[in-house]
PDB file of C-alpha atoms in Angstrom:
ATOM      1  CA  MET W 544     -10.892  27.119  10.073  1.00  0.00           C
ATOM      2  CA  ARG W 545     -11.190  23.358   9.608  1.00  0.00           C
ATOM      3  CA  ASN W 546      -8.280  21.254   8.432  1.00  0.00           C
ATOM      4  CA  LYS W 547      -8.316  17.849   6.800  1.00  0.00           C
ATOM      5  CA  LEU W 548      -6.795  15.175   8.979  1.00  0.00           C
ATOM      6  CA  THR W 549      -3.368  13.801   8.098  1.00  0.00           C
ATOM      7  CA  VAL W 550      -1.652  10.696   9.419  1.00  0.00           C
ATOM      8  CA  ASN W 551       0.424  12.989  11.695  1.00  0.00           C
ATOM      9  CA  ASP W 552      -2.776  14.125  13.435  1.00  0.00           C
ATOM     10  CA  LEU W 553      -3.589  10.586  14.518  1.00  0.00           C
ATOM     11  CA  PRO W 554      -2.343   9.056  17.754  1.00  0.00           C
ATOM     12  CA  ALA W 555       0.232   6.296  17.200  1.00  0.00           C
ATOM     13  CA  ASP W 556      -2.102   3.579  18.514  1.00  0.00           C
ATOM     14  CA  VAL W 557      -4.784   4.560  15.971  1.00  0.00           C
ATOM     15  CA  VAL W 558      -2.249   4.374  13.133  1.00  0.00           C
ATOM     16  CA  GLU W 559      -1.112   0.960  14.392  1.00  0.00           C
ATOM     17  CA  ARG W 560      -4.702  -0.319  14.465  1.00  0.00           C
ATOM     18  CA  MET W 561      -5.241   0.949  10.913  1.00  0.00           C
ATOM     19  CA  LYS W 562      -2.054  -0.792   9.769  1.00  0.00           C
ATOM     20  CA  LYS W 563      -3.147  -3.991  11.497  1.00  0.00           C
ATOM     21  CA  MET W 564      -6.489  -3.936   9.674  1.00  0.00           C
ATOM     22  CA  ILE W 565      -4.767  -3.282   6.346  1.00  0.00           C
ATOM     23  CA  ASN W 566      -2.300  -6.110   6.927  1.00  0.00           C
ATOM     24  CA  GLU W 567      -5.117  -8.538   7.779  1.00  0.00           C
ATOM     25  CA  ASP W 568      -6.603  -8.008   4.316  1.00  0.00           C
ATOM     26  CA  ARG W 569      -6.510 -11.152   2.126  1.00  0.00           C
ATOM     27  CA  GLN W 570      -4.395  -9.521  -0.563  1.00  0.00           C
ATOM     28  CA  MET W 571      -1.849  -8.232   1.952  1.00  0.00           C
ATOM     29  CA  LEU W 572      -1.701 -11.691   3.540  1.00  0.00           C
ATOM     30  CA  LYS W 573      -0.894 -13.152   0.100  1.00  0.00           C
ATOM     31  CA  LEU W 574       1.842 -10.558  -0.373  1.00  0.00           C
ATOM     32  CA  ARG W 575       3.249 -11.397   3.051  1.00  0.00           C
ATOM     33  CA  GLU W 576       3.270 -15.119   2.160  1.00  0.00           C
ATOM     34  CA  ARG W 577       5.011 -14.327  -1.117  1.00  0.00           C
ATOM     35  CA  ARG W 578       7.621 -12.249   0.734  1.00  0.00           C
ATOM     36  CA  ALA W 579       8.184 -15.096   3.219  1.00  0.00           C
ATOM     37  CA  SER W 580       8.694 -17.423   0.255  1.00  0.00           C
ATOM     38  CA  PHE W 581      11.277 -15.030  -1.199  1.00  0.00           C
ATOM     39  CA  LEU W 582      13.080 -14.930   2.146  1.00  0.00           C
ATOM     40  CA  ARG W 583      13.066 -18.733   2.470  1.00  0.00           C
ATOM     41  CA  SER W 584      14.562 -19.058  -0.989  1.00  0.00           C
ATOM     42  CA  ARG W 585      17.137 -16.333  -0.192  1.00  0.00           C
ATOM     43  CA  ARG W 586      15.775 -13.927  -2.788  1.00  0.00           C
ATOM     44  CA  TYR W 587      16.427 -10.957  -0.526  1.00  0.00           C
ATOM     45  CA  MET W 588      16.247  -8.180  -3.119  1.00  0.00           C
ATOM     46  CA  GLU W 589      12.835  -9.336  -4.277  1.00  0.00           C
ATOM     47  CA  ALA W 590      11.691  -9.652  -0.648  1.00  0.00           C
ATOM     48  CA  MET W 591      12.923  -6.118   0.068  1.00  0.00           C
ATOM     49  CA  LYS W 592      11.148  -4.705  -3.005  1.00  0.00           C
ATOM     50  CA  LEU W 593       7.949  -6.493  -2.030  1.00  0.00           C
ATOM     51  CA  LYS W 594       8.211  -5.098   1.527  1.00  0.00           C
ATOM     52  CA  GLN W 595       8.629  -1.576   0.107  1.00  0.00           C
ATOM     53  CA  MET W 596       5.581  -2.142  -2.088  1.00  0.00           C
ATOM     54  CA  MET W 597       3.568  -3.366   0.917  1.00  0.00           C
ATOM     55  CA  ASP W 598       4.629  -0.305   2.949  1.00  0.00           C
ATOM     56  CA  GLY W 599       3.564   1.906   0.032  1.00  0.00           C
ATOM     57  CA  ILE W 600       0.159   0.206  -0.125  1.00  0.00           C
ATOM     58  CA  GLU W 601      -0.267   0.678   3.615  1.00  0.00           C
ATOM     59  CA  LYS W 602       0.552   4.378   3.349  1.00  0.00           C
ATOM     60  CA  ARG W 603      -1.731   4.919   0.335  1.00  0.00           C
ATOM     61  CA  VAL W 604      -4.679   3.169   1.997  1.00  0.00           C
ATOM     62  CA  ILE W 605      -4.326   5.285   5.156  1.00  0.00           C
ATOM     63  CA  ASN W 606      -3.990   8.514   3.157  1.00  0.00           C
ATOM     64  CA  GLN W 607      -6.937   7.529   0.936  1.00  0.00           C
ATOM     65  CA  TYR W 608      -9.080   6.918   4.004  1.00  0.00           C
ATOM     66  CA  LEU W 609      -8.080  10.254   5.521  1.00  0.00           C
ATOM     67  CA  SER W 610      -8.760  12.136   2.275  1.00  0.00           C
ATOM     68  CA  GLU W 611     -12.274  10.649   2.122  1.00  0.00           C
ATOM     69  CA  TYR W 612     -12.980  11.046   5.822  1.00  0.00           C
ATOM     70  CA  GLU W 613     -15.966  13.339   6.297  1.00  0.00           C
ATOM     71  CA  GLY W 614     -14.921  14.540   9.707  1.00  0.00           C
ATOM     72  CA  MET W 615     -12.294  17.177  10.058  1.00  0.00           C
ATOM     73  CA  SER W 616     -10.084  18.247  12.879  1.00  0.00           C
ATOM     74  CA  GLU W 617     -10.749  21.592  14.423  1.00  0.00           C
ATOM     75  CA  SER W 618      -8.727  23.418  17.020  1.00  0.00           C
ATOM     76  CA  MET W 619     -10.127  23.583  20.542  1.00  0.00           C
ATOM     77  CA  ASP W 620     -10.086  27.383  20.288  1.00  0.00           C
ATOM     78  CA  ASN W 621     -12.816  27.240  17.637  1.00  0.00           C
ATOM     79  CA  PHE W 622     -15.052  25.062  19.816  1.00  0.00           C
ATOM     80  CA  MET W 623     -14.397  27.141  22.891  1.00  0.00           C
ATOM     81  CA  ARG W 624     -15.429  30.488  21.346  1.00  0.00           C
ATOM     82  CA  GLU W 625     -19.119  29.768  21.803  1.00  0.00           C
ATOM     83  CA  MET W 626     -18.703  28.606  25.417  1.00  0.00           C
ATOM     84  CA  SER W 627     -19.198  30.748  28.476  1.00  0.00           C
ATOM     85  CA  GLU W 628     -16.023  32.066  30.132  1.00  0.00           C
ATOM     86  CA  GLU W 629     -16.553  29.666  33.034  1.00  0.00           C
ATOM     87  CA  ASP W 630     -16.931  26.648  30.735  1.00  0.00           C
ATOM     88  CA  ARG W 631     -13.903  27.702  28.652  1.00  0.00           C
ATOM     89  CA  GLU W 632     -11.823  27.895  31.817  1.00  0.00           C
ATOM     90  CA  GLU W 633     -13.075  24.515  33.057  1.00  0.00           C
ATOM     91  CA  ILE W 634     -12.472  22.720  29.751  1.00  0.00           C
ATOM     92  CA  ASN W 635      -9.001  24.272  29.601  1.00  0.00           C
ATOM     93  CA  VAL W 636      -8.263  22.958  33.119  1.00  0.00           C
ATOM     94  CA  LEU W 637      -9.662  19.512  32.289  1.00  0.00           C
ATOM     95  CA  THR W 638      -7.844  19.051  28.972  1.00  0.00           C
ATOM     96  CA  ASN W 639      -4.529  20.202  30.417  1.00  0.00           C
ATOM     97  CA  SER W 640      -5.085  17.936  33.446  1.00  0.00           C
ATOM     98  CA  ILE W 641      -5.605  14.955  31.141  1.00  0.00           C
ATOM     99  CA  ILE W 642      -2.437  15.784  29.229  1.00  0.00           C
ATOM    100  CA  MET W 643      -0.431  16.150  32.449  1.00  0.00           C
ATOM    101  CA  LEU W 644      -1.830  12.857  33.734  1.00  0.00           C
ATOM    102  CA  CYS W 645      -0.735  11.204  30.483  1.00  0.00           C
ATOM    103  CA  ASP W 646       2.743  12.618  31.002  1.00  0.00           C
ATOM    104  CA  MET W 647       2.760  11.288  34.591  1.00  0.00           C
ATOM    105  CA  VAL W 648       1.697   7.813  33.498  1.00  0.00           C
ATOM    106  CA  GLU W 649       4.521   7.756  30.965  1.00  0.00           C
ATOM    107  CA  THR W 650       7.072   8.993  33.524  1.00  0.00           C
ATOM    108  CA  PHE W 651       6.006   6.628  36.306  1.00  0.00           C
ATOM    109  CA  THR W 652       5.882   3.668  33.908  1.00  0.00           C
ATOM    110  CA  MET W 653       9.420   4.328  32.673  1.00  0.00           C
ATOM    111  CA  ASP W 654      10.734   4.835  36.222  1.00  0.00           C
ATOM    112  CA  CYS W 655       9.084   1.644  37.420  1.00  0.00           C
ATOM    113  CA  ASN W 656      10.471  -0.359  34.503  1.00  0.00           C
ATOM    114  CA  GLU W 657      13.989   0.986  35.078  1.00  0.00           C
ATOM    115  CA  ILE W 658      13.957  -0.158  38.704  1.00  0.00           C
ATOM    116  CA  LEU W 659      12.491  -3.550  37.807  1.00  0.00           C
ATOM    117  CA  LYS W 660      15.095  -4.141  35.075  1.00  0.00           C
ATOM    118  CA  LYS W 661      17.896  -3.332  37.523  1.00  0.00           C
ATOM    119  CA  TYR W 662      17.038  -6.423  39.568  1.00  0.00           C
ATOM    120  CA  HIS W 663      15.324  -8.677  37.032  1.00  0.00           C
ATOM    121  CA  PRO W 664      16.345  -7.745  33.479  1.00  0.00           C
ATOM    122  CA  ASP W 665      14.758 -10.868  32.000  1.00  0.00           C
ATOM    123  CA  TYR W 666      11.590 -10.917  34.086  1.00  0.00           C
ATOM    124  CA  ARG W 667       8.359  -9.059  33.880  1.00  0.00           C
ATOM    125  CA  ILE W 668       5.404  -8.575  36.164  1.00  0.00           C
ATOM    126  CA  GLU W 669       2.174  -9.040  34.245  1.00  0.00           C
ATOM    127  CA  MET W 670       0.456  -6.080  35.865  1.00  0.00           C
ATOM    128  CA  PHE W 671       3.143  -3.883  34.298  1.00  0.00           C
ATOM    129  CA  ASP W 672       2.075  -5.014  30.821  1.00  0.00           C
ATOM    130  CA  LYS W 673      -1.158  -3.027  31.029  1.00  0.00           C
ATOM    131  CA  ILE W 674       0.624  -0.116  32.692  1.00  0.00           C
ATOM    132  CA  SER W 675       3.176  -0.175  29.900  1.00  0.00           C
ATOM    133  CA  GLU W 676       0.389  -0.088  27.285  1.00  0.00           C
ATOM    134  CA  CYS W 677      -1.132   2.828  29.145  1.00  0.00           C
ATOM    135  CA  GLY W 678       2.266   4.521  29.204  1.00  0.00           C
ATOM    136  CA  LYS W 679       2.644   4.089  25.425  1.00  0.00           C
ATOM    137  CA  ALA W 680      -0.825   5.534  24.850  1.00  0.00           C
ATOM    138  CA  ALA W 681       0.040   8.394  27.210  1.00  0.00           C
ATOM    139  CA  LYS W 682       3.277   9.071  25.306  1.00  0.00           C
ATOM    140  CA  ALA W 683       1.347   9.119  22.019  1.00  0.00           C
ATOM    141  CA  GLN W 684      -1.072  11.666  23.484  1.00  0.00           C
ATOM    142  CA  VAL W 685       1.727  13.865  24.838  1.00  0.00           C
ATOM    143  CA  ASP W 686       3.501  13.659  21.448  1.00  0.00           C
ATOM    144  CA  PHE W 687       0.252  14.610  19.692  1.00  0.00           C
ATOM    145  CA  MET W 688      -0.149  17.633  21.958  1.00  0.00           C
ATOM    146  CA  SER W 689       3.473  18.639  21.371  1.00  0.00           C
ATOM    147  CA  ARG W 690       2.817  18.760  17.625  1.00  0.00           C
ATOM    148  CA  SER W 691      -0.339  20.821  18.188  1.00  0.00           C
ATOM    149  CA  THR W 692       1.058  23.526  20.483  1.00  0.00           C
ATOM    150  CA  ASP W 693       3.632  26.277  20.381  1.00  0.00           C
ATOM    151  CA  MET W 694       7.019  26.388  22.114  1.00  0.00           C
ATOM    152  CA  VAL W 695       5.820  28.671  24.940  1.00  0.00           C
ATOM    153  CA  TYR W 696       3.132  26.139  25.902  1.00  0.00           C
ATOM    154  CA  GLN W 697       5.537  23.203  25.589  1.00  0.00           C
ATOM    155  CA  CYS W 698       8.189  24.794  27.826  1.00  0.00           C
ATOM    156  CA  ALA W 699       5.650  25.836  30.457  1.00  0.00           C
ATOM    157  CA  PHE W 700       4.038  22.405  30.291  1.00  0.00           C
ATOM    158  CA  ALA W 701       7.340  20.573  30.726  1.00  0.00           C
ATOM    159  CA  GLU W 702       8.314  22.661  33.742  1.00  0.00           C
ATOM    160  CA  ASP W 703       4.960  22.418  35.508  1.00  0.00           C
ATOM    161  CA  ALA W 704       4.343  18.775  34.566  1.00  0.00           C
ATOM    162  CA  ASP W 705       7.634  17.844  36.250  1.00  0.00           C
ATOM    163  CA  LYS W 706       6.635  19.788  39.368  1.00  0.00           C
ATOM    164  CA  ILE W 707       3.194  18.163  39.483  1.00  0.00           C
ATOM    165  CA  THR W 708       4.678  14.702  38.916  1.00  0.00           C
ATOM    166  CA  GLU W 709       7.058  15.253  41.826  1.00  0.00           C
ATOM    167  CA  MET W 710       4.184  16.561  43.967  1.00  0.00           C
ATOM    168  CA  VAL W 711       2.155  13.407  43.228  1.00  0.00           C
ATOM    169  CA  ARG W 712       5.185  11.250  44.022  1.00  0.00           C
ATOM    170  CA  ASN W 713       5.613  13.046  47.369  1.00  0.00           C
ATOM    171  CA  LYS W 714       1.899  12.748  48.179  1.00  0.00           C
ATOM    172  CA  VAL W 715       2.066   8.992  47.538  1.00  0.00           C
ATOM    173  CA  LYS W 716       5.178   8.717  49.736  1.00  0.00           C
ATOM    174  CA  SER W 717       3.271  10.543  52.480  1.00  0.00           C
ATOM    175  CA  PHE W 718       0.296   8.212  52.016  1.00  0.00           C
ATOM    176  CA  ILE W 719       2.566   5.151  52.332  1.00  0.00           C
ATOM    177  CA  ARG W 720       4.207   6.540  55.494  1.00  0.00           C
ATOM    178  CA  ARG W 721       0.761   7.189  57.053  1.00  0.00           C
ATOM    179  CA  LEU W 722      -0.383   3.714  56.086  1.00  0.00           C
ATOM    180  CA  LYS W 723       2.728   2.145  57.649  1.00  0.00           C
ATOM    181  CA  ARG W 724       2.184   4.123  60.862  1.00  0.00           C
ATOM    182  CA  LYS W 725      -1.441   2.981  61.030  1.00  0.00           C
ATOM    183  CA  LYS W 726      -0.458  -0.638  60.443  1.00  0.00           C
ATOM    184  CA  LYS W 727       2.287  -0.392  63.063  1.00  0.00           C
ATOM    185  CA  ALA W 728      -0.145   1.128  65.575  1.00  0.00           C
ATOM    186  CA  GLU W 729      -2.700  -1.568  64.817  1.00  0.00           C
ATOM    187  CA  TYR W 730      -0.045  -4.272  65.242  1.00  0.00           C
ATOM    188  CA  GLU W 731       1.076  -2.792  68.586  1.00  0.00           C
ATOM    189  CA  ASN W 732      -2.546  -2.734  69.830  1.00  0.00           C
ATOM    190  CA  CYS W 733      -2.997  -6.469  69.193  1.00  0.00           C
TER     191      CYS W 733
END
């Protein structure tokens, strides 16, 4: 059975891009200027009402787009019915791998940022900006999957994702130790 898309079906970054496009519209820009004018002249109630109106417009435009959207969401189960058993198994492995990788990116990004902030709370390393964006996109994907699955899946996922994340962490530690040994051996041979 096909279902019409709702705003809750969309990843957070897609919703943000839609909002950005709406807010770049000439009429919304005029409303924003008018609101800024209200704020400058300390007409806070009018500014607040205008902001509520702008939020309402944003919501209506997104919902209007989704109601007119020709495409519909369909559960993976429906697509997978016509696949061979082997292909169903492989796509199941691949989609769950992607979701677990998203979870890992989010976890590693948060852990990295926590350590960095411990020593340099006001600094940032530019390469972490992209990683952070990736982490946010990963979190949006994991959140999307959480809304689309049952509690049994979510509990099993959480338990195994943590185990796999720790396994990856340990494999990377092992890689770093091997690399250090090789560098030390190379240095001693010089």
